[in-house]
Amino acid sequence: MREGSIRTTSFDVAALAGVSQSAVSRAFKPGSSIAAETREKVLDAARKLNYVPNSIASSLTTHRSNIVAIILGDLNNPFYTHVLQTFGRELQALNRHMLVFTLTEDMHTDDAIMQLLPYQVDGVILTSAQLSTRMVGMCHDRGIPVVLFNRYIPNTGAFGVRCDNPAGGRQIAEAFLAAGARTFAMITGDPKGTTSADRATGFVDRLLDAGIPRSAINSYEGGSSYEGGVEAAKAMMANDATPPDAIFGINDIMAMGAMDVLRIEYGLRVPEDVMVAGFDDIPEGARLPYRLTTVRQPINRMVRATLDLLNLENPDSSVDIASDLPIGGHLVWRNTIPPAKSE
Amino acid sequence: MREGSIRTTSFDVAALAGVSQSAVSRAFKPGSSIAAETREKVLDAARKLNYVPNSIASSLTTHRSNIVAIILGDLNNPFYTHVLQTFGRELQALNRHMLVFTLTEDMHTDDAIMQLLPYQVDGVILTSAQLSTRMVGMCHDRGIPVVLFNRYIPNTGAFGVRCDNPAGGRQIAEAFLAAGARTFAMITGDPKGTTSADRATGFVDRLLDAGIPRSAINSYEGGSSYEGGVEAAKAMMANDATPPDAIFGINDIMAMGAMDVLRIEYGLRVPEDVMVAGFDDIPEGARLPYRLTTVRQPINRMVRATLDLLNLENPDSSVDIASDLPIGGHLVWRNTIPPAKSE
DNA sequence: CTGAAAGCGCTTACAG
DNA sequence: CTGAAAGCGCTTACAG
């Protein structure tokens, strides 16, 4: 049985401090016109009463909640755990808070948006695909900016922050070619998203440019998870007993899954028997058993670009469109591609 | 430049539907006394206007936000990613939302609580330690239940949901003993929390009971992370060139870090040269390279117990204290401890 | 700089 | 079942 807690309001504080309720409100708002002395009196009284302003009430008048919604599609990929952590830190610094939605089988992006609309959030960050134009409209009508993270959806009118995925794919292709690879496999991620497709396109285009025949490039779906990477590698080996020279995991976690099966179940050595590369540069891929060569996604810059586009501080001003441009990633050389062959 | 979005309120819907504003409010509240026909009219009008009730406004009157705060101490341990995912799913089912705080260097639990107090959350879930009694008081005064997850703090008056950690530690000790181990190392986690200490205590007690001398049990701090596990294993090897018979990682992620160094840098085989066990049963520990023997934390049951103690549905009723009892975990046999020796 | 008062968008007794 | 009205706890012109 919880006792009926008596709520302390700004009126109680005003009474104790001997000022008006307006003064209490002003005391808690930085930059408002109030005498330093009055503010002190109020703050003292508030301290004595353990008073904390009710942001629900203030949101109602200001139409700002200081809450940003973040919709997470896939926590099975540690990349997004790092993303969440980074957003948490940066939002913290801006004095904003995160309302987090983790998508499940029966809840899609649109449902999540419908659920967050009532909360009058100041913005929404989307790390999952499949957003409908209608939902972008719902947000837009309410003045809620939405920005996609690590993806974009053409013609939705929502910003899409991402790194230069095609360029990254090309860099991996070049590294493989330089190391002498001539046959290839790709393990692809979410077929509905732009990210996997863009990386694959860059990769394949560069290979074709180098004169590699299309028939020397196979592709397997890995569903963006470790387990998917495992299954894709098995499918690949079932398909053809001799592995390709090089495997491009469209993200690190799938590359890691593939490496594990290839080494443990098929006794293959990386990179001696088969080269591997990933994409993202998650810390997990840098660990001892993997030392994965990959393309680093500039998470910090991507997060900051996202926040810029959300334009939290000054919602009525226009936004710097340049933040919507792809950000360059760069190749991180580790041990899963041998150094270039000088022939 | 975002256009000044015109807010649609219940009054607009009422006007269109030709009913009172109260009727609109009732139409959206399940179980309220309203004619089915009236509700339909309202819902139709709402649909036409893309109206969604403003929960900020309703929270102000009802004093319920339907938001639960969850404070995450350590996303470097994947266990907590899984915990977050589980809470997300269960809270979803209860139509509640999560305000997530990720703790950083310069933000501690108490700061996070101070930040969430203004939001009138319906409850707070804490997966980090170091909560002050004063903060529990602040929450209590406001009628906000707080429950600790995977830890407890004696005498704070906050519930602490956890699995039976001492029993888990004992089970690991028994498995090691049965497999013939006679010298031991522990890699411990957060020294300020109860969880690591409880597991260690159960482990050591069981060993001592079996006549193992205290001098045969060494302990290394691993800071609850993969990297910490790596460092602890290195420290162990530096300390004594011959490894112990068995290593107990107080959690899986540290055990995984230790396994990786031991095998890759020291060429040791697991379990032939050194046995290893963890605690938590994170999916990552079940992967091919590890196949880690561990104690499963019953996350689903722990999450449900937490939600029970939060008592979201009926905040004025009393809570089932039994949910505060430790929940049994069980040993998951995999490949890092050989089967019992029959001598 | 300060206070009285209207208003933010709902919910919920109250009366009918 | 329905509507008019007070109230939730703030913010912010407005007047002084």
XYZ file of C-alpha atoms (C1' of nucleotides) in Angstrom:
718
model
C 0.000 0.000 0.000
C 1.710 3.159 -1.150
C 0.753 6.221 0.823
C -1.009 8.951 -1.093
C 2.040 11.080 -1.788
C 1.256 14.764 -1.542
C 2.469 16.512 -4.622
C 4.587 19.560 -4.096
C 3.897 22.236 -6.688
C 5.293 25.614 -7.544
C 2.549 27.146 -5.395
C 3.921 25.445 -2.298
C 7.382 26.709 -3.096
C 6.014 30.200 -3.754
C 4.278 30.211 -0.407
C 7.388 29.155 1.458
C 9.601 31.614 -0.394
C 7.085 34.414 -0.053
C 6.917 35.133 -3.774
C 4.406 34.573 -6.535
C 4.083 31.300 -8.374
C 5.336 33.027 -11.521
C 8.551 33.809 -9.719
C 9.055 30.135 -8.967
C 8.598 29.298 -12.596
C 11.114 31.962 -13.558
C 13.615 30.806 -10.999
C 13.838 27.464 -12.730
C 14.084 28.830 -16.204
C 17.591 29.935 -17.125
C 17.719 33.358 -18.676
C 14.350 34.554 -17.455
C 13.982 37.990 -16.002
C 14.280 37.512 -12.272
C 16.428 39.110 -9.581
C 19.319 36.940 -8.471
C 18.179 37.345 -4.916
C 14.643 36.213 -5.656
C 15.928 33.201 -7.508
C 18.017 32.222 -4.500
C 15.053 32.477 -2.178
C 13.018 30.291 -4.476
C 15.735 27.718 -4.955
C 16.209 27.512 -1.205
C 12.551 26.920 -0.616
C 12.471 24.345 -3.400
C 15.378 22.510 -1.833
C 13.644 22.399 1.508
C 10.536 20.935 -0.071
C 12.375 18.562 -2.412
C 10.545 20.300 -5.185
C 11.267 19.453 -8.794
C 9.322 21.193 -11.574
C 6.852 18.961 -13.328
C 7.936 18.674 -16.942
C 4.668 17.145 -17.968
C 2.989 20.386 -17.027
C 5.582 22.552 -18.664
C 5.492 20.477 -21.831
C 1.817 21.136 -22.052
C 2.380 24.871 -22.322
C 5.656 24.966 -24.191
C 4.831 22.183 -26.624
C 8.318 20.842 -26.128
C 8.860 17.635 -24.191
C 12.648 17.464 -24.405
C 12.139 13.850 -25.295
C 13.447 12.307 -28.464
C 12.119 8.957 -29.598
C 14.517 6.411 -30.946
C 13.259 3.381 -32.760
C 15.640 0.455 -32.752
C 15.100 -2.248 -35.286
C 17.749 -4.707 -34.442
C 19.591 -4.999 -31.195
C 20.987 -8.330 -32.347
C 23.611 -6.375 -34.193
C 25.932 -4.842 -31.582
C 26.409 -1.926 -33.931
C 23.075 -0.601 -32.744
C 23.955 -1.041 -29.116
C 26.897 1.258 -29.743
C 24.638 3.627 -31.617
C 22.197 3.682 -28.725
C 24.999 4.389 -26.317
C 26.287 7.234 -28.429
C 22.876 8.808 -28.798
C 22.395 8.453 -25.062
C 25.590 10.313 -24.352
C 25.001 13.109 -26.864
C 21.359 13.614 -25.979
C 22.370 13.745 -22.349
C 24.717 16.581 -23.170
C 21.828 18.432 -24.788
C 19.623 17.786 -21.787
C 17.269 15.668 -23.792
C 15.966 12.222 -23.000
C 15.323 9.113 -25.006
C 12.079 7.268 -25.372
C 13.254 3.958 -26.772
C 11.214 1.577 -28.892
C 12.602 -1.832 -29.669
C 10.816 -3.334 -32.611
C 9.543 -6.880 -32.442
C 7.916 -9.313 -34.825
C 4.501 -7.834 -34.408
C 5.433 -4.216 -34.038
C 6.700 -2.339 -37.017
C 8.048 1.131 -37.456
C 4.661 2.605 -38.252
C 3.154 1.147 -35.095
C 5.967 2.536 -33.027
C 5.390 5.961 -34.523
C 1.688 5.781 -33.780
C 2.585 4.970 -30.194
C 4.942 7.854 -29.796
C 2.787 10.480 -31.433
C 0.721 11.063 -28.276
C 3.886 11.921 -26.359
C 4.621 15.035 -28.335
C 8.251 14.081 -28.747
C 10.598 16.691 -30.128
C 11.955 14.384 -32.785
C 12.283 10.796 -33.850
C 15.345 8.843 -34.800
C 14.781 5.760 -36.852
C 17.257 2.936 -37.160
C 14.807 0.619 -38.816
C 13.511 0.635 -42.325
C 10.007 0.329 -43.704
C 8.694 3.697 -42.796
C 5.571 4.664 -44.675
C 5.133 8.036 -46.302
C 1.904 8.367 -44.374
C 3.762 8.234 -41.038
C 6.295 10.778 -42.187
C 3.265 12.910 -42.937
C 1.775 12.381 -39.487
C 5.030 13.524 -37.917
C 5.441 16.405 -40.289
C 1.926 17.682 -39.574
C 2.827 17.818 -35.924
C 6.112 19.533 -36.528
C 8.071 16.470 -35.415
C 11.267 16.033 -37.415
C 12.207 12.472 -38.231
C 15.613 11.377 -39.323
C 16.667 7.981 -40.475
C 19.941 6.678 -39.153
C 22.144 4.445 -41.302
C 19.555 4.300 -44.041
C 17.430 6.474 -46.221
C 14.172 6.057 -47.994
C 13.994 7.879 -51.282
C 11.112 10.335 -51.653
C 9.799 10.203 -48.116
C 10.884 13.663 -47.218
C 12.728 12.366 -44.185
C 16.438 12.933 -43.836
C 18.697 9.910 -43.995
C 22.044 10.070 -42.255
C 24.492 7.466 -43.437
C 28.053 6.858 -44.344
C 29.115 6.523 -47.936
C 28.169 2.894 -48.322
C 28.896 2.443 -52.021
C 32.361 3.924 -51.521
C 32.939 1.563 -48.613
C 31.920 -1.414 -50.709
C 34.341 -0.278 -53.386
C 37.207 -0.022 -50.907
C 36.648 -3.580 -49.758
C 36.586 -4.762 -53.361
C 39.866 -3.010 -54.026
C 41.536 -4.476 -50.989
C 40.453 -7.974 -52.029
C 41.628 -7.458 -55.584
C 44.978 -6.088 -54.461
C 45.442 -9.179 -52.319
C 44.873 -11.339 -55.371
C 41.294 -12.506 -54.897
C 39.442 -13.514 -58.052
C 36.303 -15.261 -56.800
C 33.926 -13.676 -54.314
C 30.953 -14.102 -52.063
C 28.831 -11.496 -50.366
C 26.717 -11.999 -47.298
C 23.958 -9.454 -47.498
C 21.791 -7.880 -44.829
C 18.284 -6.521 -44.746
C 17.008 -6.810 -48.331
C 14.467 -4.061 -47.718
C 16.985 -1.471 -46.593
C 19.188 0.725 -48.696
C 22.304 0.129 -46.660
C 23.016 -3.447 -47.608
C 22.120 -2.816 -51.225
C 24.386 0.229 -51.461
C 27.373 -1.584 -50.024
C 26.811 -4.530 -52.321
C 26.459 -2.274 -55.341
C 29.722 -0.484 -54.653
C 31.446 -3.798 -54.107
C 30.129 -5.490 -57.217
C 30.603 -2.467 -59.469
C 34.239 -2.172 -58.532
C 34.761 -5.883 -59.140
C 33.104 -5.734 -62.553
C 35.213 -2.713 -63.425
C 38.270 -4.800 -62.666
C 37.114 -7.385 -65.156
C 35.800 -9.935 -62.687
C 32.956 -11.829 -64.352
C 29.612 -11.595 -62.638
C 29.581 -15.392 -62.334
C 32.555 -15.153 -59.978
C 30.472 -13.198 -57.452
C 27.945 -15.100 -55.381
C 25.557 -13.651 -52.881
C 23.938 -15.120 -49.757
C 21.391 -13.617 -47.418
C 22.599 -13.220 -43.865
C 19.771 -11.248 -42.277
C 22.185 -8.858 -40.562
C 22.815 -11.143 -37.603
C 25.579 -13.389 -36.350
C 23.386 -16.443 -36.827
C 22.536 -15.257 -40.315
C 26.234 -15.005 -41.104
C 26.702 -18.562 -39.869
C 23.872 -19.838 -42.031
C 25.014 -17.913 -45.071
C 28.501 -19.379 -44.804
C 27.041 -22.862 -44.503
C 24.858 -22.276 -47.529
C 27.896 -21.073 -49.390
C 29.883 -24.183 -48.550
C 26.945 -26.415 -49.399
C 26.703 -24.671 -52.727
C 30.311 -25.185 -53.666
C 32.804 -27.280 -51.737
C 35.669 -24.932 -52.473
C 35.217 -21.549 -50.907
C 35.689 -18.317 -52.846
C 38.908 -16.354 -52.453
C 37.178 -13.627 -50.505
C 33.966 -13.031 -48.580
C 32.460 -9.632 -47.956
C 30.168 -9.560 -44.952
C 27.929 -6.570 -45.481
C 28.294 -5.925 -41.781
C 30.813 -7.053 -39.186
C 28.555 -9.268 -37.154
C 27.710 -11.426 -40.185
C 31.376 -11.539 -41.159
C 32.158 -12.765 -37.653
C 29.536 -15.495 -37.867
C 30.902 -16.585 -41.206
C 34.498 -16.626 -39.939
C 33.535 -18.790 -37.002
C 31.861 -21.526 -39.053
C 34.446 -21.446 -41.777
C 37.265 -21.939 -39.316
C 35.654 -24.216 -36.803
C 33.363 -26.354 -38.928
C 35.280 -26.356 -42.188
C 38.815 -26.031 -40.884
C 39.570 -23.088 -43.156
C 42.180 -20.480 -42.255
C 41.527 -16.762 -42.583
C 43.002 -15.110 -44.588
C 45.207 -17.939 -45.952
C 42.342 -20.054 -47.290
C 39.706 -17.404 -47.517
C 39.820 -13.655 -47.012
C 37.060 -11.918 -45.114
C 35.996 -8.324 -44.655
C 33.142 -6.685 -42.836
C 31.594 -3.232 -42.523
C 30.863 -1.054 -39.468
C 33.982 -1.544 -37.367
C 32.209 -2.643 -34.240
C 34.605 -3.167 -31.317
C 33.643 -6.852 -31.268
C 35.211 -7.323 -34.696
C 38.532 -6.015 -33.425
C 38.764 -8.740 -30.806
C 41.508 -11.351 -30.786
C 39.719 -14.149 -32.615
C 38.641 -11.904 -35.476
C 40.925 -8.922 -36.043
C 38.517 -8.156 -38.842
C 39.410 -5.851 -41.700
C 36.440 -3.576 -42.204
C 35.132 -0.140 -43.098
C 34.653 2.117 -40.141
C 31.312 3.809 -39.836
C 31.911 7.208 -38.287
C 29.291 6.758 -35.594
C 30.088 9.934 -33.722
C 29.817 12.066 -36.806
C 26.689 10.293 -37.913
C 25.084 10.806 -34.536
C 25.974 14.461 -34.536
C 24.616 14.895 -38.052
C 21.393 13.253 -36.919
C 21.098 15.604 -34.010
C 21.807 18.573 -36.265
C 18.994 17.540 -38.542
C 16.667 17.108 -35.597
C 17.375 20.745 -34.872
C 16.377 20.413 -31.244
C 17.665 23.736 -30.005
C 15.918 25.928 -32.461
C 13.030 24.069 -34.032
C 11.745 26.999 -36.017
C 14.967 27.736 -37.807
C 15.995 25.940 -40.937
C 18.338 23.044 -40.891
C 21.733 22.543 -42.474
C 20.939 20.316 -45.403
C 24.602 19.396 -45.728
C 24.134 17.134 -42.707
C 22.081 14.907 -44.942
C 25.031 14.091 -47.177
C 26.717 10.692 -46.874
C 29.717 10.791 -44.580
C 32.908 9.081 -45.696
C 33.965 5.909 -43.907
C 37.466 4.516 -44.121
C 39.070 1.149 -44.375
C 40.515 -0.302 -41.195
C 43.205 -2.802 -42.033
C 43.504 -5.726 -39.702
C 44.236 -9.394 -40.254
C 41.564 -10.847 -42.463
C 42.911 -9.567 -45.762
C 46.610 -10.100 -46.451
C 48.643 -7.099 -47.595
C 48.579 -6.338 -51.318
C 50.441 -8.768 -53.521
C 53.129 -7.073 -55.522
C 53.203 -9.205 -58.610
C 11.639 26.342 -41.957
C 8.986 24.133 -40.455
C 5.486 25.454 -40.875
C 3.593 26.254 -37.696
C 1.683 23.024 -37.440
C -1.864 23.558 -36.248
C -2.567 21.261 -33.339
C -5.702 19.202 -33.548
C -7.369 18.814 -30.157
C -10.315 16.954 -28.770
C -12.379 20.100 -29.297
C -11.833 19.933 -33.049
C -12.882 16.319 -33.067
C -15.905 17.110 -30.925
C -16.962 19.826 -33.337
C -16.674 17.571 -36.343
C -18.448 14.690 -34.630
C -21.138 16.955 -33.223
C -20.596 15.874 -29.619
C -19.068 17.407 -26.513
C -15.366 17.389 -25.828
C -16.005 15.062 -22.892
C -17.443 12.552 -25.286
C -14.249 12.604 -27.291
C -12.238 11.939 -24.196
C -14.507 9.049 -23.298
C -14.344 7.590 -26.761
C -10.636 7.109 -26.377
C -10.788 5.657 -22.916
C -11.640 1.954 -22.906
C -14.383 1.079 -20.459
C -15.801 4.530 -20.066
C -19.483 5.082 -20.165
C -20.267 6.018 -23.725
C -22.734 4.733 -26.310
C -21.124 2.534 -28.928
C -22.638 4.711 -31.588
C -21.233 7.906 -30.139
C -17.809 6.320 -29.867
C -17.932 5.389 -33.534
C -18.849 8.898 -34.562
C -15.969 10.274 -32.545
C -13.473 7.741 -33.835
C -14.519 8.506 -37.372
C -14.032 12.204 -36.898
C -10.696 11.593 -35.226
C -9.558 9.494 -38.149
C -10.498 12.202 -40.589
C -8.505 14.755 -38.628
C -5.554 12.468 -37.919
C -6.242 13.169 -34.283
C -4.283 11.405 -31.572
C -4.943 12.207 -27.911
C -2.188 14.159 -26.244
C -0.772 12.007 -23.476
C 1.118 14.904 -21.991
C -2.198 16.528 -21.247
C -3.799 13.381 -19.953
C -0.804 12.615 -17.761
C -1.242 15.967 -16.144
C -4.697 15.055 -14.906
C -4.284 11.372 -14.286
C -0.832 11.588 -12.733
C 0.171 8.559 -14.759
C 2.536 8.926 -17.673
C 2.645 5.302 -18.789
C 6.362 5.766 -18.981
C 8.820 3.634 -17.095
C 12.399 4.787 -16.721
C 15.155 2.274 -17.126
C 18.667 3.124 -16.082
C 21.330 1.083 -17.802
C 24.752 0.973 -16.269
C 26.698 -1.087 -18.669
C 25.816 -1.758 -22.248
C 29.286 -3.198 -22.768
C 27.949 -6.405 -21.358
C 25.559 -7.877 -23.941
C 23.546 -9.301 -21.075
C 22.055 -5.863 -20.612
C 21.246 -5.500 -24.261
C 19.159 -8.626 -23.925
C 17.628 -7.282 -20.757
C 16.726 -4.052 -22.512
C 15.162 -5.971 -25.338
C 13.123 -8.080 -22.972
C 11.884 -5.097 -21.015
C 11.016 -3.419 -24.279
C 8.909 -6.338 -25.367
C 7.117 -6.806 -22.055
C 6.480 -3.132 -21.482
C 5.136 -2.929 -24.996
C 2.638 -5.618 -24.137
C 1.519 -3.556 -21.154
C 1.228 -0.456 -23.301
C 3.980 1.267 -21.430
C 7.015 3.009 -22.803
C 10.639 3.206 -21.800
C 12.611 6.290 -21.013
C 16.159 4.986 -21.213
C 19.180 6.419 -19.423
C 22.583 5.122 -20.273
C 25.038 5.969 -17.559
C 28.382 7.492 -18.443
C 31.513 8.451 -16.576
C 30.082 11.703 -15.372
C 26.514 10.667 -14.831
C 25.687 8.380 -11.976
C 22.516 6.705 -10.913
C 21.495 9.546 -8.628
C 21.893 12.090 -11.411
C 19.795 9.973 -13.723
C 17.073 9.786 -11.105
C 17.121 13.521 -10.611
C 16.682 13.893 -14.343
C 13.761 11.583 -14.545
C 11.876 12.857 -11.544
C 10.349 15.797 -13.479
C 8.820 13.358 -15.946
C 6.482 11.791 -13.439
C 7.420 8.308 -14.571
C 5.318 5.451 -13.278
C 8.317 3.502 -12.109
C 12.052 3.114 -12.417
C 14.102 0.073 -13.196
C 17.717 0.182 -12.177
C 20.387 -2.056 -13.606
C 23.203 -0.085 -12.078
C 24.364 0.035 -8.530
C 25.245 2.924 -6.273
C 21.803 4.199 -5.557
C 21.625 6.478 -2.562
C 18.997 6.113 0.099
C 18.154 9.755 -0.442
C 17.128 9.074 -4.053
C 15.016 6.127 -3.043
C 13.347 8.581 -0.710
C 12.766 11.126 -3.467
C 11.061 8.477 -5.550
C 9.104 7.113 -2.652
C 7.788 10.560 -1.727
C 6.415 10.869 -5.229
C 4.890 7.433 -5.207
C 7.345 6.174 -7.816
C 8.307 2.548 -7.237
C 11.922 1.659 -7.959
C 13.177 -1.826 -8.459
C 16.730 -2.945 -8.860
C 17.393 -5.508 -11.536
C 20.120 -8.114 -11.080
C 21.263 -6.542 -7.839
C 19.991 -5.383 -4.506
C 21.095 -2.850 -1.987
C 20.451 -3.854 1.584
C 18.369 -1.440 3.632
C 17.378 0.943 0.877
C 13.768 -0.057 0.845
C 13.935 -0.718 -2.879
C 13.156 -4.159 -4.224
C 15.967 -6.116 -5.792
C 15.132 -8.728 -8.388
C 17.894 -11.241 -8.964
C 18.612 -14.851 -9.538
C 20.065 -16.985 -6.816
C 23.655 -15.961 -7.318
C 25.266 -17.814 -4.427
C 23.560 -21.033 -5.533
C 24.790 -20.458 -9.077
C 28.339 -19.970 -7.842
C 28.047 -23.213 -5.894
C 26.877 -25.130 -8.950
C 29.864 -23.971 -10.932
C 32.177 -24.999 -8.100
C 30.603 -28.432 -8.018
C 30.915 -28.911 -11.744
C 34.596 -27.982 -11.604
C 35.226 -30.290 -8.661
C 33.427 -33.179 -10.313
C 35.605 -32.715 -13.360
C 38.674 -33.014 -11.190
C 39.781 -29.395 -10.789
C 41.855 -28.614 -7.725
C 43.218 -25.112 -8.371
C 41.000 -22.169 -9.265
C 40.803 -18.611 -10.418
C 37.873 -16.231 -10.380
C 37.432 -13.202 -12.576
C 35.209 -10.840 -10.672
C 32.936 -8.047 -11.818
C 31.782 -4.797 -10.296
C 33.252 -4.724 -6.778
C 30.571 -2.310 -5.617
C 27.658 -4.516 -6.596
C 26.194 -7.445 -4.730
C 25.963 -9.688 -7.753
C 29.618 -10.411 -8.309
C 30.240 -10.789 -4.599
C 27.353 -13.228 -4.162
C 28.463 -15.441 -7.004
C 32.027 -15.442 -5.723
C 30.902 -16.265 -2.215
C 28.842 -19.243 -3.320
C 31.716 -20.465 -5.433
C 34.396 -20.117 -2.782
C 32.268 -21.505 0.019
C 31.535 -24.646 -1.913
C 35.199 -25.079 -2.728
C 36.257 -24.633 0.878
C 33.597 -27.121 1.928
C 35.185 -29.615 -0.414
C 38.495 -29.150 1.337
C 40.152 -26.926 -1.246
C 42.606 -24.646 0.541
C 41.969 -20.949 0.209
C 45.465 -20.564 -1.286
C 44.326 -22.605 -4.277
C 41.736 -19.977 -5.195
C 42.958 -16.786 -6.805
C 40.875 -13.809 -7.774
C 41.308 -11.170 -10.488
C 39.219 -8.115 -11.235
C 37.630 -8.114 -14.658
C 35.375 -5.079 -14.506
C 32.444 -6.972 -16.043
C 33.597 -6.440 -19.612
C 35.189 -8.480 -22.369
C 38.308 -6.355 -22.210
C 38.379 -6.779 -18.448
C 38.266 -10.532 -18.891
C 41.184 -10.332 -21.287
C 43.228 -8.269 -18.846
C 42.364 -10.465 -15.907
C 43.517 -13.562 -17.756
C 46.767 -11.866 -18.681
C 47.299 -10.810 -15.083
C 46.641 -14.374 -14.039
C 49.214 -15.749 -16.447
C 51.724 -13.115 -15.444
C 51.192 -14.081 -11.855
C 51.828 -17.751 -12.365
C 53.060 -19.323 -15.559
C 50.965 -22.441 -15.098
C 47.268 -21.733 -15.263
C 44.836 -23.031 -12.654
C 42.721 -26.078 -13.429
C 39.584 -24.001 -13.684
C 38.524 -20.397 -14.159
C 35.168 -18.996 -13.113
C 34.206 -15.880 -15.002
C 31.656 -14.141 -12.825
C 29.840 -13.329 -16.016
C 29.937 -14.786 -19.514
C 31.450 -11.844 -21.289
C 34.510 -11.881 -19.024
C 34.797 -15.644 -19.404
C 34.759 -15.159 -23.167
C 37.504 -12.563 -22.999
C 39.589 -14.866 -20.842
C 39.062 -17.842 -23.164
C 40.159 -15.826 -26.158
C 43.494 -14.727 -24.662
C 44.209 -18.046 -23.082
C 43.746 -19.888 -26.342
C 45.124 -17.378 -28.777
C 47.935 -15.766 -26.836
C 48.937 -18.630 -24.585
C 48.031 -21.562 -26.791
C 45.982 -23.217 -24.066
C 43.136 -25.573 -24.879
C 39.746 -25.322 -23.178
C 38.811 -27.489 -21.350
C 41.807 -29.802 -21.775
C 44.374 -27.396 -20.341
C 42.049 -25.153 -18.399
C 38.336 -25.368 -17.678
C 36.195 -22.260 -17.896
C 32.703 -21.367 -16.779
C 30.668 -18.203 -16.922
C 27.389 -16.883 -15.579
C 24.362 -15.341 -17.346
C 24.009 -17.573 -20.390
C 24.090 -14.815 -22.944
C 23.524 -16.086 -26.494
C 27.021 -14.907 -27.414
C 28.534 -17.470 -25.043
C 26.742 -20.290 -26.831
C 28.430 -19.467 -30.120
C 30.773 -21.859 -31.885
C 34.105 -20.567 -30.562
C 32.960 -20.639 -26.945
C 30.252 -23.167 -26.224
C 30.530 -21.876 -22.713
C 29.259 -23.805 -19.726
C 27.402 -21.335 -17.570
C 24.513 -20.629 -15.238
C 21.436 -19.373 -16.976
C 19.881 -16.248 -15.592
C 16.145 -16.571 -16.064
C 15.800 -13.189 -17.744
C 12.155 -13.583 -18.657
C 11.155 -14.473 -15.137
C 13.314 -11.743 -13.687
C 11.791 -9.178 -16.004
C 8.304 -10.289 -15.111
C 9.088 -10.180 -11.409
C 10.406 -6.638 -11.883
C 7.235 -5.607 -13.627
C 5.149 -7.223 -10.900
C 6.969 -5.224 -8.272
C 6.492 -2.054 -10.268
C 2.802 -2.754 -9.973
C 1.974 -0.631 -12.988
C -1.615 -1.701 -13.444
C -2.822 -0.990 -9.982
C -0.447 1.372 -8.235
C -2.524 1.738 -5.113
C -2.747 -1.917 -4.331
C -0.070 -3.759 -2.453
C 2.567 -5.744 -4.187
C 3.450 -9.413 -4.070
C 6.554 -9.436 -1.933
C 7.391 -12.933 -3.134
C 8.525 -11.376 -6.396
C 11.447 -9.995 -4.462
C 12.841 -13.453 -3.717
C 15.876 -14.683 -5.626
C 14.913 -16.780 -8.619
C 16.762 -20.024 -9.246
C 19.103 -20.215 -12.196
C 20.350 -23.474 -13.611
C 23.549 -24.843 -14.984
C 23.806 -25.074 -18.752
C 26.333 -27.702 -19.691
C 28.318 -27.031 -22.800
C 31.930 -27.646 -23.748
C 34.129 -25.735 -21.371
C 33.930 -28.166 -18.479
C 34.499 -31.852 -19.247
C 31.948 -34.349 -17.946
C 32.437 -35.519 -14.386
C 35.369 -37.857 -13.809
C 34.297 -41.167 -12.401
C 37.265 -42.077 -10.310
C 11.875 42.798 -11.828
C 7.202 41.086 -10.297
C 2.342 39.354 -9.888
C -2.443 38.204 -11.547
C -4.509 35.709 -14.913
C -5.331 33.147 -19.084
C -4.274 29.113 -21.352
C -1.937 24.460 -22.718
C -5.315 19.725 -23.757
C -6.890 16.588 -21.360
C -10.021 13.813 -17.234
C -13.569 13.332 -14.195
C -16.871 14.233 -10.587
C -21.424 16.286 -10.923
C -25.950 17.036 -12.508
C -29.212 15.827 -15.744
C -25.332 7.995 -21.656
C -24.078 13.036 -22.021
C -22.402 17.909 -21.351
C -20.655 21.974 -18.671
C -17.123 23.065 -15.781
C -13.311 22.713 -12.622
C -8.797 21.315 -12.231
C -4.033 19.056 -13.271
C 0.890 22.275 -12.753
C 3.106 24.776 -15.378
C 4.459 29.261 -18.893
C 4.049 33.612 -20.580
C 2.135 37.829 -22.429
C 0.422 41.869 -20.000
C 0.350 45.588 -16.882
C 2.646 47.702 -13.307
